[in-house]
Amino acid sequence: MNQTLVTEFLILGFSQRPSLKMLLFSTFLCLYTAALSGNLLIVVAIIASPALHTPMYFFLFNLALVDILCTSTILPKLLSSMLARRTISYGGCMAQLFFFTWSMGAELLLFSAMAYDRYMAICQPLHYSGMMGPRACAFLAGVVWAISLTNTSINTCLTMSLQFCRSNVVEHFFCEIPPLLKVSCSPTHLNEAMAFAADVFLAVGNFSVTVLSYIFIVISILRIPSAEGKRRAFSTCSSHLLVVSVYYCTVIYTYIRPASSFTLNKDKGVSVIYTSVAPTLNPLIYTLRNKDVKVALRRLLSCS
């Protein structure tokens, strides 16, 4: 049976025990509600507040859009599968794979762009306004979206070229590259090589850039004479570094290994972190530790 005969996949998802099923449904519903409302608030606050029209918040705006795309691609279908059928059409599966991979690649690249922005602000303050002007920020954002779009187009097309004849049962809670490669009866060496190359470039490469940026940032912070100046600089960067560390570790763990080693019981918790938990925590981390965003949110909520 070739891929044209596969009209739907069965997504195993999580436990089907009624008591645990309702607990999981409530948990993911809360995560999706928090992620969607939190990121939408950030988007609206940045648009509505002229004080937030700076490079730092421009990239935060793009990060919020990416998180909305990621969670809206995965969680609504997951929630509906807990209440109804656990199947997804072939086209729906490929669309989910496309948009999720796009959002994941964009998020990894945005972390590097945000690290570069903090590097310029702290290490090169005299050149910051010139190097991080509106055109430069728009160019960086365009590169982020274009590279991630190219990556997902290649990997989705390679996945669509596979044949699925052994089984249509996906040992995961959404359509992701490793579990789909595991159920294919076609040779997957090229797919695994491309997924590995993308992970090395997008995850390992960007993580290295981010770490290098923060090494220079820490060195510059240690040179600040006042304790208050050091505290403000560390406060600006610590939230970003926390989000980056959690996200990179989980993505590298998932994609750096052969698809044959993927198992639902071992890896579903890891996938939950970068599909659900991280997009939910991002707005909380950036707003709770940022006075400018909190002021803008207060004004926005008071106006409404």
PDB file of C-alpha atoms in Angstrom:
ATOM      1  CA  MET A   1       0.000   0.000   0.000  1.00  0.00           C
ATOM      2  CA  ASN A   2       1.642   3.252  -1.105  1.00  0.00           C
ATOM      3  CA  GLN A   3       1.137   6.708   0.341  1.00  0.00           C
ATOM      4  CA  THR A   4      -1.794   7.563  -1.955  1.00  0.00           C
ATOM      5  CA  LEU A   5      -3.835   4.835  -0.236  1.00  0.00           C
ATOM      6  CA  VAL A   6      -3.138   6.154   3.248  1.00  0.00           C
ATOM      7  CA  THR A   7      -6.038   8.486   3.894  1.00  0.00           C
ATOM      8  CA  GLU A   8      -5.547   8.933   7.634  1.00  0.00           C
ATOM      9  CA  PHE A   9      -3.203   8.236  10.533  1.00  0.00           C
ATOM     10  CA  LEU A  10      -4.114   7.000  13.979  1.00  0.00           C
ATOM     11  CA  ILE A  11      -2.471   9.200  16.615  1.00  0.00           C
ATOM     12  CA  LEU A  12      -1.939   7.144  19.779  1.00  0.00           C
ATOM     13  CA  GLY A  13      -1.548  10.215  21.972  1.00  0.00           C
ATOM     14  CA  PHE A  14      -1.777   9.791  25.721  1.00  0.00           C
ATOM     15  CA  SER A  15      -3.527   7.414  28.085  1.00  0.00           C
ATOM     16  CA  GLN A  16      -7.147   6.547  27.279  1.00  0.00           C
ATOM     17  CA  ARG A  17      -8.087   5.816  30.904  1.00  0.00           C
ATOM     18  CA  PRO A  18     -11.161   7.993  31.626  1.00  0.00           C
ATOM     19  CA  SER A  19      -9.840   9.512  34.860  1.00  0.00           C
ATOM     20  CA  LEU A  20      -6.395  10.297  33.464  1.00  0.00           C
ATOM     21  CA  LYS A  21      -7.880  11.353  30.132  1.00  0.00           C
ATOM     22  CA  MET A  22      -9.943  14.147  31.705  1.00  0.00           C
ATOM     23  CA  LEU A  23      -6.943  15.296  33.750  1.00  0.00           C
ATOM     24  CA  LEU A  24      -4.788  15.492  30.621  1.00  0.00           C
ATOM     25  CA  PHE A  25      -7.544  17.264  28.705  1.00  0.00           C
ATOM     26  CA  SER A  26      -7.880  19.892  31.436  1.00  0.00           C
ATOM     27  CA  THR A  27      -4.106  20.335  31.609  1.00  0.00           C
ATOM     28  CA  PHE A  28      -3.652  20.862  27.883  1.00  0.00           C
ATOM     29  CA  LEU A  29      -6.713  23.098  27.697  1.00  0.00           C
ATOM     30  CA  CYS A  30      -5.207  25.309  30.419  1.00  0.00           C
ATOM     31  CA  LEU A  31      -1.834  25.324  28.657  1.00  0.00           C
ATOM     32  CA  TYR A  32      -3.380  26.301  25.321  1.00  0.00           C
ATOM     33  CA  THR A  33      -5.581  28.986  26.866  1.00  0.00           C
ATOM     34  CA  ALA A  34      -2.624  30.464  28.766  1.00  0.00           C
ATOM     35  CA  ALA A  35      -0.283  30.308  25.761  1.00  0.00           C
ATOM     36  CA  LEU A  36      -2.795  31.819  23.346  1.00  0.00           C
ATOM     37  CA  SER A  37      -4.016  34.606  25.648  1.00  0.00           C
ATOM     38  CA  GLY A  38      -0.529  35.427  26.949  1.00  0.00           C
ATOM     39  CA  ASN A  39       1.083  35.669  23.530  1.00  0.00           C
ATOM     40  CA  LEU A  40      -1.852  37.574  22.055  1.00  0.00           C
ATOM     41  CA  LEU A  41      -1.583  40.086  24.912  1.00  0.00           C
ATOM     42  CA  ILE A  42       2.108  40.583  24.142  1.00  0.00           C
ATOM     43  CA  VAL A  43       1.382  41.088  20.440  1.00  0.00           C
ATOM     44  CA  VAL A  44      -1.360  43.653  21.107  1.00  0.00           C
ATOM     45  CA  ALA A  45       0.634  45.439  23.842  1.00  0.00           C
ATOM     46  CA  ILE A  46       3.705  45.836  21.607  1.00  0.00           C
ATOM     47  CA  ILE A  47       1.597  47.111  18.702  1.00  0.00           C
ATOM     48  CA  ALA A  48      -0.340  49.548  20.888  1.00  0.00           C
ATOM     49  CA  SER A  49       2.563  50.936  22.936  1.00  0.00           C
ATOM     50  CA  PRO A  50       5.063  53.247  21.148  1.00  0.00           C
ATOM     51  CA  ALA A  51       7.485  52.760  24.060  1.00  0.00           C
ATOM     52  CA  LEU A  52       7.841  49.111  23.029  1.00  0.00           C
ATOM     53  CA  HIS A  53       8.724  49.867  19.406  1.00  0.00           C
ATOM     54  CA  THR A  54      12.363  48.885  19.918  1.00  0.00           C
ATOM     55  CA  PRO A  55      14.465  46.002  18.520  1.00  0.00           C
ATOM     56  CA  MET A  56      14.167  43.938  21.710  1.00  0.00           C
ATOM     57  CA  TYR A  57      10.364  44.018  21.660  1.00  0.00           C
ATOM     58  CA  PHE A  58      10.235  43.627  17.892  1.00  0.00           C
ATOM     59  CA  PHE A  59      11.859  40.208  18.263  1.00  0.00           C
ATOM     60  CA  LEU A  60       9.645  39.426  21.255  1.00  0.00           C
ATOM     61  CA  PHE A  61       6.660  40.263  19.026  1.00  0.00           C
ATOM     62  CA  ASN A  62       7.885  37.745  16.438  1.00  0.00           C
ATOM     63  CA  LEU A  63       8.486  35.149  19.161  1.00  0.00           C
ATOM     64  CA  ALA A  64       4.901  35.567  20.367  1.00  0.00           C
ATOM     65  CA  LEU A  65       3.624  35.033  16.804  1.00  0.00           C
ATOM     66  CA  VAL A  66       5.726  31.870  16.509  1.00  0.00           C
ATOM     67  CA  ASP A  67       4.372  30.526  19.802  1.00  0.00           C
ATOM     68  CA  ILE A  68       0.792  31.196  18.663  1.00  0.00           C
ATOM     69  CA  LEU A  69       1.497  29.319  15.426  1.00  0.00           C
ATOM     70  CA  CYS A  70       3.084  26.380  17.280  1.00  0.00           C
ATOM     71  CA  THR A  71       0.396  25.861  19.907  1.00  0.00           C
ATOM     72  CA  SER A  72      -2.476  26.440  17.459  1.00  0.00           C
ATOM     73  CA  THR A  73      -1.007  23.815  15.150  1.00  0.00           C
ATOM     74  CA  ILE A  74      -0.726  21.124  17.834  1.00  0.00           C
ATOM     75  CA  LEU A  75      -3.063  21.625  20.786  1.00  0.00           C
ATOM     76  CA  PRO A  76      -6.554  22.106  19.223  1.00  0.00           C
ATOM     77  CA  LYS A  77      -6.206  18.810  17.349  1.00  0.00           C
ATOM     78  CA  LEU A  78      -4.837  17.106  20.473  1.00  0.00           C
ATOM     79  CA  LEU A  79      -7.787  18.340  22.541  1.00  0.00           C
ATOM     80  CA  SER A  80     -10.324  17.222  19.952  1.00  0.00           C
ATOM     81  CA  SER A  81      -8.708  13.771  19.705  1.00  0.00           C
ATOM     82  CA  MET A  82      -9.177  13.329  23.450  1.00  0.00           C
ATOM     83  CA  LEU A  83     -12.920  13.833  23.073  1.00  0.00           C
ATOM     84  CA  ALA A  84     -13.562  12.222  19.692  1.00  0.00           C
ATOM     85  CA  ARG A  85     -11.646  10.225  17.098  1.00  0.00           C
ATOM     86  CA  ARG A  86      -7.871   9.918  17.395  1.00  0.00           C
ATOM     87  CA  THR A  87      -7.357   9.972  13.636  1.00  0.00           C
ATOM     88  CA  ILE A  88      -5.997  12.710  11.407  1.00  0.00           C
ATOM     89  CA  SER A  89      -6.199  12.830   7.620  1.00  0.00           C
ATOM     90  CA  TYR A  90      -3.057  12.408   5.537  1.00  0.00           C
ATOM     91  CA  GLY A  91      -3.294  16.003   4.353  1.00  0.00           C
ATOM     92  CA  GLY A  92      -3.971  17.252   7.869  1.00  0.00           C
ATOM     93  CA  CYS A  93      -0.955  15.349   9.159  1.00  0.00           C
ATOM     94  CA  MET A  94       1.337  16.841   6.526  1.00  0.00           C
ATOM     95  CA  ALA A  95      -0.050  20.332   7.215  1.00  0.00           C
ATOM     96  CA  GLN A  96       0.544  19.877  10.942  1.00  0.00           C
ATOM     97  CA  LEU A  97       4.090  18.716  10.253  1.00  0.00           C
ATOM     98  CA  PHE A  98       4.711  21.716   7.961  1.00  0.00           C
ATOM     99  CA  PHE A  99       3.477  24.433  10.317  1.00  0.00           C
ATOM    100  CA  PHE A 100       5.012  22.888  13.435  1.00  0.00           C
ATOM    101  CA  THR A 101       8.449  22.488  11.802  1.00  0.00           C
ATOM    102  CA  TRP A 102       8.169  26.053  10.494  1.00  0.00           C
ATOM    103  CA  SER A 103       7.412  27.448  13.948  1.00  0.00           C
ATOM    104  CA  MET A 104      10.135  25.366  15.620  1.00  0.00           C
ATOM    105  CA  GLY A 105      12.809  26.516  13.164  1.00  0.00           C
ATOM    106  CA  ALA A 106      11.709  30.135  13.469  1.00  0.00           C
ATOM    107  CA  GLU A 107      11.817  29.962  17.270  1.00  0.00           C
ATOM    108  CA  LEU A 108      15.370  28.598  17.296  1.00  0.00           C
ATOM    109  CA  LEU A 109      16.548  31.319  14.908  1.00  0.00           C
ATOM    110  CA  LEU A 110      14.730  34.022  16.854  1.00  0.00           C
ATOM    111  CA  PHE A 111      16.597  33.024  20.003  1.00  0.00           C
ATOM    112  CA  SER A 112      19.860  33.779  18.175  1.00  0.00           C
ATOM    113  CA  ALA A 113      18.517  37.091  16.877  1.00  0.00           C
ATOM    114  CA  MET A 114      17.465  38.055  20.398  1.00  0.00           C
ATOM    115  CA  ALA A 115      20.886  37.056  21.775  1.00  0.00           C
ATOM    116  CA  TYR A 116      22.571  39.173  19.090  1.00  0.00           C
ATOM    117  CA  ASP A 117      20.325  42.104  20.002  1.00  0.00           C
ATOM    118  CA  ARG A 118      21.295  41.799  23.685  1.00  0.00           C
ATOM    119  CA  TYR A 119      24.966  41.492  22.691  1.00  0.00           C
ATOM    120  CA  MET A 120      24.809  44.716  20.698  1.00  0.00           C
ATOM    121  CA  ALA A 121      22.892  46.539  23.448  1.00  0.00           C
ATOM    122  CA  ILE A 122      25.311  45.558  26.223  1.00  0.00           C
ATOM    123  CA  CYS A 123      28.657  45.065  24.478  1.00  0.00           C
ATOM    124  CA  GLN A 124      28.361  47.671  21.708  1.00  0.00           C
ATOM    125  CA  PRO A 125      26.039  50.356  23.131  1.00  0.00           C
ATOM    126  CA  LEU A 126      27.510  53.199  21.041  1.00  0.00           C
ATOM    127  CA  HIS A 127      26.815  51.330  17.797  1.00  0.00           C
ATOM    128  CA  TYR A 128      23.499  49.809  18.890  1.00  0.00           C
ATOM    129  CA  SER A 129      21.116  52.347  17.358  1.00  0.00           C
ATOM    130  CA  GLY A 130      22.956  52.263  14.049  1.00  0.00           C
ATOM    131  CA  MET A 131      23.381  48.493  13.816  1.00  0.00           C
ATOM    132  CA  MET A 132      19.904  47.587  15.085  1.00  0.00           C
ATOM    133  CA  GLY A 133      17.746  50.075  13.208  1.00  0.00           C
ATOM    134  CA  PRO A 134      14.289  49.249  11.793  1.00  0.00           C
ATOM    135  CA  ARG A 135      15.699  48.021   8.472  1.00  0.00           C
ATOM    136  CA  ALA A 136      18.245  45.751  10.151  1.00  0.00           C
ATOM    137  CA  CYS A 137      15.593  44.274  12.450  1.00  0.00           C
ATOM    138  CA  ALA A 138      13.181  43.724   9.560  1.00  0.00           C
ATOM    139  CA  PHE A 139      15.972  42.052   7.578  1.00  0.00           C
ATOM    140  CA  LEU A 140      16.841  39.725  10.472  1.00  0.00           C
ATOM    141  CA  ALA A 141      13.182  38.808  10.965  1.00  0.00           C
ATOM    142  CA  GLY A 142      12.813  38.150   7.230  1.00  0.00           C
ATOM    143  CA  VAL A 143      15.855  35.867   7.291  1.00  0.00           C
ATOM    144  CA  VAL A 144      14.427  33.995  10.296  1.00  0.00           C
ATOM    145  CA  TRP A 145      11.080  33.321   8.620  1.00  0.00           C
ATOM    146  CA  ALA A 146      12.634  32.549   5.214  1.00  0.00           C
ATOM    147  CA  ILE A 147      15.205  30.036   6.497  1.00  0.00           C
ATOM    148  CA  SER A 148      12.655  28.266   8.687  1.00  0.00           C
ATOM    149  CA  LEU A 149      10.194  28.183   5.762  1.00  0.00           C
ATOM    150  CA  THR A 150      12.840  26.668   3.499  1.00  0.00           C
ATOM    151  CA  ASN A 151      13.710  24.054   6.123  1.00  0.00           C
ATOM    152  CA  THR A 152      10.105  22.963   6.683  1.00  0.00           C
ATOM    153  CA  SER A 153       9.377  22.903   2.937  1.00  0.00           C
ATOM    154  CA  ILE A 154      12.290  20.529   2.310  1.00  0.00           C
ATOM    155  CA  ASN A 155      11.535  18.210   5.224  1.00  0.00           C
ATOM    156  CA  THR A 156       7.778  18.139   4.565  1.00  0.00           C
ATOM    157  CA  CYS A 157       8.303  17.365   0.871  1.00  0.00           C
ATOM    158  CA  LEU A 158      10.714  14.562   1.774  1.00  0.00           C
ATOM    159  CA  THR A 159       8.166  13.142   4.213  1.00  0.00           C
ATOM    160  CA  MET A 160       5.401  13.330   1.602  1.00  0.00           C
ATOM    161  CA  SER A 161       7.569  11.331  -0.795  1.00  0.00           C
ATOM    162  CA  LEU A 162       7.612   8.378   1.608  1.00  0.00           C
ATOM    163  CA  GLN A 163       5.371   5.333   1.404  1.00  0.00           C
ATOM    164  CA  PHE A 164       3.369   4.180   4.432  1.00  0.00           C
ATOM    165  CA  CYS A 165       2.490   0.524   4.076  1.00  0.00           C
ATOM    166  CA  ARG A 166       3.384  -1.171   7.371  1.00  0.00           C
ATOM    167  CA  SER A 167       1.089   0.780   9.619  1.00  0.00           C
ATOM    168  CA  ASN A 168      -0.689   4.115   9.900  1.00  0.00           C
ATOM    169  CA  VAL A 169      -0.345   4.181  13.707  1.00  0.00           C
ATOM    170  CA  VAL A 170       1.750   7.156  14.858  1.00  0.00           C
ATOM    171  CA  GLU A 171       3.277   6.657  18.312  1.00  0.00           C
ATOM    172  CA  HIS A 172       2.959  10.296  19.287  1.00  0.00           C
ATOM    173  CA  PHE A 173       0.370  12.967  20.046  1.00  0.00           C
ATOM    174  CA  PHE A 174       0.941  14.885  16.787  1.00  0.00           C
ATOM    175  CA  CYS A 175       2.586  14.477  13.388  1.00  0.00           C
ATOM    176  CA  GLU A 176       6.317  15.013  13.874  1.00  0.00           C
ATOM    177  CA  ILE A 177       9.227  13.809  11.741  1.00  0.00           C
ATOM    178  CA  PRO A 178      10.716  11.028  13.970  1.00  0.00           C
ATOM    179  CA  PRO A 179       7.484   9.050  14.585  1.00  0.00           C
ATOM    180  CA  LEU A 180       6.400   9.403  10.935  1.00  0.00           C
ATOM    181  CA  LEU A 181       9.734   8.074   9.693  1.00  0.00           C
ATOM    182  CA  LYS A 182       9.366   5.135  12.053  1.00  0.00           C
ATOM    183  CA  VAL A 183       6.120   3.922  10.400  1.00  0.00           C
ATOM    184  CA  SER A 184       7.302   4.401   6.811  1.00  0.00           C
ATOM    185  CA  CYS A 185       8.204   1.366   4.712  1.00  0.00           C
ATOM    186  CA  SER A 186      10.394   3.465   2.392  1.00  0.00           C
ATOM    187  CA  PRO A 187      14.110   4.044   2.944  1.00  0.00           C
ATOM    188  CA  THR A 188      14.382   7.000   5.320  1.00  0.00           C
ATOM    189  CA  HIS A 189      18.153   7.604   5.227  1.00  0.00           C
ATOM    190  CA  LEU A 190      17.797  10.872   3.302  1.00  0.00           C
ATOM    191  CA  ASN A 191      15.001  12.078   5.585  1.00  0.00           C
ATOM    192  CA  GLU A 192      16.990  11.286   8.712  1.00  0.00           C
ATOM    193  CA  ALA A 193      20.096  12.938   7.262  1.00  0.00           C
ATOM    194  CA  MET A 194      18.162  16.125   6.421  1.00  0.00           C
ATOM    195  CA  ALA A 195      16.464  16.195   9.832  1.00  0.00           C
ATOM    196  CA  PHE A 196      19.849  15.683  11.497  1.00  0.00           C
ATOM    197  CA  ALA A 197      21.455  18.425   9.366  1.00  0.00           C
ATOM    198  CA  ALA A 198      18.607  20.808  10.173  1.00  0.00           C
ATOM    199  CA  ASP A 199      18.982  20.063  13.878  1.00  0.00           C
ATOM    200  CA  VAL A 200      22.746  20.631  13.754  1.00  0.00           C
ATOM    201  CA  PHE A 201      22.266  23.955  11.961  1.00  0.00           C
ATOM    202  CA  LEU A 202      19.131  25.246  13.670  1.00  0.00           C
ATOM    203  CA  ALA A 203      19.561  23.837  17.174  1.00  0.00           C
ATOM    204  CA  VAL A 204      23.248  23.133  17.789  1.00  0.00           C
ATOM    205  CA  GLY A 205      24.448  25.984  15.550  1.00  0.00           C
ATOM    206  CA  ASN A 206      22.115  28.593  16.989  1.00  0.00           C
ATOM    207  CA  PHE A 207      22.739  27.367  20.520  1.00  0.00           C
ATOM    208  CA  SER A 208      26.479  27.866  19.944  1.00  0.00           C
ATOM    209  CA  VAL A 209      25.855  31.394  18.634  1.00  0.00           C
ATOM    210  CA  THR A 210      23.671  32.161  21.643  1.00  0.00           C
ATOM    211  CA  VAL A 211      26.209  30.806  24.134  1.00  0.00           C
ATOM    212  CA  LEU A 212      29.028  32.752  22.450  1.00  0.00           C
ATOM    213  CA  SER A 213      26.948  35.935  22.601  1.00  0.00           C
ATOM    214  CA  TYR A 214      26.303  35.433  26.297  1.00  0.00           C
ATOM    215  CA  ILE A 215      29.980  34.803  27.020  1.00  0.00           C
ATOM    216  CA  PHE A 216      30.755  38.266  25.638  1.00  0.00           C
ATOM    217  CA  ILE A 217      27.716  39.676  27.458  1.00  0.00           C
ATOM    218  CA  VAL A 218      28.833  38.269  30.822  1.00  0.00           C
ATOM    219  CA  ILE A 219      32.354  39.602  30.285  1.00  0.00           C
ATOM    220  CA  SER A 220      30.932  43.061  29.550  1.00  0.00           C
ATOM    221  CA  ILE A 221      28.592  42.917  32.553  1.00  0.00           C
ATOM    222  CA  LEU A 222      31.456  42.039  34.896  1.00  0.00           C
ATOM    223  CA  ARG A 223      33.217  45.193  33.754  1.00  0.00           C
ATOM    224  CA  ILE A 224      30.302  47.407  34.832  1.00  0.00           C
ATOM    225  CA  PRO A 225      31.482  49.240  37.964  1.00  0.00           C
ATOM    226  CA  SER A 226      28.140  49.645  39.755  1.00  0.00           C
ATOM    227  CA  ALA A 227      26.277  46.750  41.345  1.00  0.00           C
ATOM    228  CA  GLU A 228      22.955  48.193  40.157  1.00  0.00           C
ATOM    229  CA  GLY A 229      24.186  48.260  36.567  1.00  0.00           C
ATOM    230  CA  LYS A 230      25.257  44.631  36.798  1.00  0.00           C
ATOM    231  CA  ARG A 231      21.890  43.642  38.282  1.00  0.00           C
ATOM    232  CA  ARG A 232      19.938  45.339  35.489  1.00  0.00           C
ATOM    233  CA  ALA A 233      22.075  43.783  32.784  1.00  0.00           C
ATOM    234  CA  PHE A 234      21.801  40.285  34.255  1.00  0.00           C
ATOM    235  CA  SER A 235      18.033  40.745  34.711  1.00  0.00           C
ATOM    236  CA  THR A 236      17.672  41.689  31.033  1.00  0.00           C
ATOM    237  CA  CYS A 237      19.409  38.522  29.843  1.00  0.00           C
ATOM    238  CA  SER A 238      18.561  35.862  32.425  1.00  0.00           C
ATOM    239  CA  SER A 239      14.963  35.300  31.292  1.00  0.00           C
ATOM    240  CA  HIS A 240      16.024  34.837  27.675  1.00  0.00           C
ATOM    241  CA  LEU A 241      18.815  32.438  28.652  1.00  0.00           C
ATOM    242  CA  LEU A 242      16.401  30.361  30.769  1.00  0.00           C
ATOM    243  CA  VAL A 243      13.912  29.931  27.903  1.00  0.00           C
ATOM    244  CA  VAL A 244      16.683  29.179  25.416  1.00  0.00           C
ATOM    245  CA  SER A 245      18.309  26.474  27.563  1.00  0.00           C
ATOM    246  CA  VAL A 246      15.069  24.527  28.093  1.00  0.00           C
ATOM    247  CA  TYR A 247      13.992  24.748  24.455  1.00  0.00           C
ATOM    248  CA  TYR A 248      17.331  23.847  22.870  1.00  0.00           C
ATOM    249  CA  CYS A 249      17.940  20.843  25.135  1.00  0.00           C
ATOM    250  CA  THR A 250      14.570  19.257  24.348  1.00  0.00           C
ATOM    251  CA  VAL A 251      14.752  19.863  20.581  1.00  0.00           C
ATOM    252  CA  ILE A 252      18.326  18.556  20.302  1.00  0.00           C
ATOM    253  CA  TYR A 253      17.365  15.470  22.320  1.00  0.00           C
ATOM    254  CA  THR A 254      14.465  14.685  19.969  1.00  0.00           C
ATOM    255  CA  TYR A 255      16.078  15.279  16.571  1.00  0.00           C
ATOM    256  CA  ILE A 256      19.726  14.367  17.064  1.00  0.00           C
ATOM    257  CA  ARG A 257      18.921  10.628  17.354  1.00  0.00           C
ATOM    258  CA  PRO A 258      17.806   8.117  14.686  1.00  0.00           C
ATOM    259  CA  ALA A 259      14.030   7.987  14.180  1.00  0.00           C
ATOM    260  CA  SER A 260      14.050   4.252  14.968  1.00  0.00           C
ATOM    261  CA  SER A 261      14.902   5.020  18.597  1.00  0.00           C
ATOM    262  CA  PHE A 262      11.797   7.178  19.056  1.00  0.00           C
ATOM    263  CA  THR A 263       9.271   5.811  21.561  1.00  0.00           C
ATOM    264  CA  LEU A 264       6.070   7.435  22.752  1.00  0.00           C
ATOM    265  CA  ASN A 265       6.526   6.632  26.423  1.00  0.00           C
ATOM    266  CA  LYS A 266      10.077   8.035  26.567  1.00  0.00           C
ATOM    267  CA  ASP A 267       9.745  11.068  24.350  1.00  0.00           C
ATOM    268  CA  LYS A 268       6.221  12.438  24.641  1.00  0.00           C
ATOM    269  CA  GLY A 269       7.099  14.357  27.810  1.00  0.00           C
ATOM    270  CA  VAL A 270      10.044  15.986  26.046  1.00  0.00           C
ATOM    271  CA  SER A 271       7.824  17.023  23.127  1.00  0.00           C
ATOM    272  CA  VAL A 272       5.256  18.502  25.517  1.00  0.00           C
ATOM    273  CA  ILE A 273       7.926  20.911  26.767  1.00  0.00           C
ATOM    274  CA  TYR A 274       8.665  22.549  23.404  1.00  0.00           C
ATOM    275  CA  THR A 275       5.145  22.327  21.972  1.00  0.00           C
ATOM    276  CA  SER A 276       3.110  23.381  25.012  1.00  0.00           C
ATOM    277  CA  VAL A 277       5.075  24.354  28.109  1.00  0.00           C
ATOM    278  CA  ALA A 278       7.675  26.677  26.535  1.00  0.00           C
ATOM    279  CA  PRO A 279       5.116  28.721  24.516  1.00  0.00           C
ATOM    280  CA  THR A 280       3.076  29.082  27.721  1.00  0.00           C
ATOM    281  CA  LEU A 281       6.044  30.134  29.859  1.00  0.00           C
ATOM    282  CA  ASN A 282       7.544  32.579  27.341  1.00  0.00           C
ATOM    283  CA  PRO A 283       5.022  35.408  27.904  1.00  0.00           C
ATOM    284  CA  LEU A 284       5.092  34.844  31.674  1.00  0.00           C
ATOM    285  CA  ILE A 285       8.892  34.942  31.879  1.00  0.00           C
ATOM    286  CA  TYR A 286       9.264  37.992  29.657  1.00  0.00           C
ATOM    287  CA  THR A 287       6.430  39.993  31.249  1.00  0.00           C
ATOM    288  CA  LEU A 288       6.974  39.151  34.915  1.00  0.00           C
ATOM    289  CA  ARG A 289      10.605  40.282  34.704  1.00  0.00           C
ATOM    290  CA  ASN A 290      10.038  43.278  32.411  1.00  0.00           C
ATOM    291  CA  LYS A 291       8.703  46.582  33.745  1.00  0.00           C
ATOM    292  CA  ASP A 292       8.082  48.111  30.307  1.00  0.00           C
ATOM    293  CA  VAL A 293       5.852  45.240  29.200  1.00  0.00           C
ATOM    294  CA  LYS A 294       3.975  45.222  32.511  1.00  0.00           C
ATOM    295  CA  VAL A 295       3.276  48.957  32.196  1.00  0.00           C
ATOM    296  CA  ALA A 296       2.054  48.507  28.619  1.00  0.00           C
ATOM    297  CA  LEU A 297      -0.190  45.602  29.656  1.00  0.00           C
ATOM    298  CA  ARG A 298      -1.687  47.621  32.499  1.00  0.00           C
ATOM    299  CA  ARG A 299      -2.499  50.482  30.145  1.00  0.00           C
ATOM    300  CA  LEU A 300      -3.952  48.065  27.617  1.00  0.00           C
ATOM    301  CA  LEU A 301      -6.143  46.283  30.180  1.00  0.00           C
ATOM    302  CA  SER A 302      -7.267  49.569  31.754  1.00  0.00           C
ATOM    303  CA  CYS A 303      -8.342  50.889  28.342  1.00  0.00           C
ATOM    304  CA  SER A 304     -10.353  47.749  27.670  1.00  0.00           C
TER     305      SER A 304
END
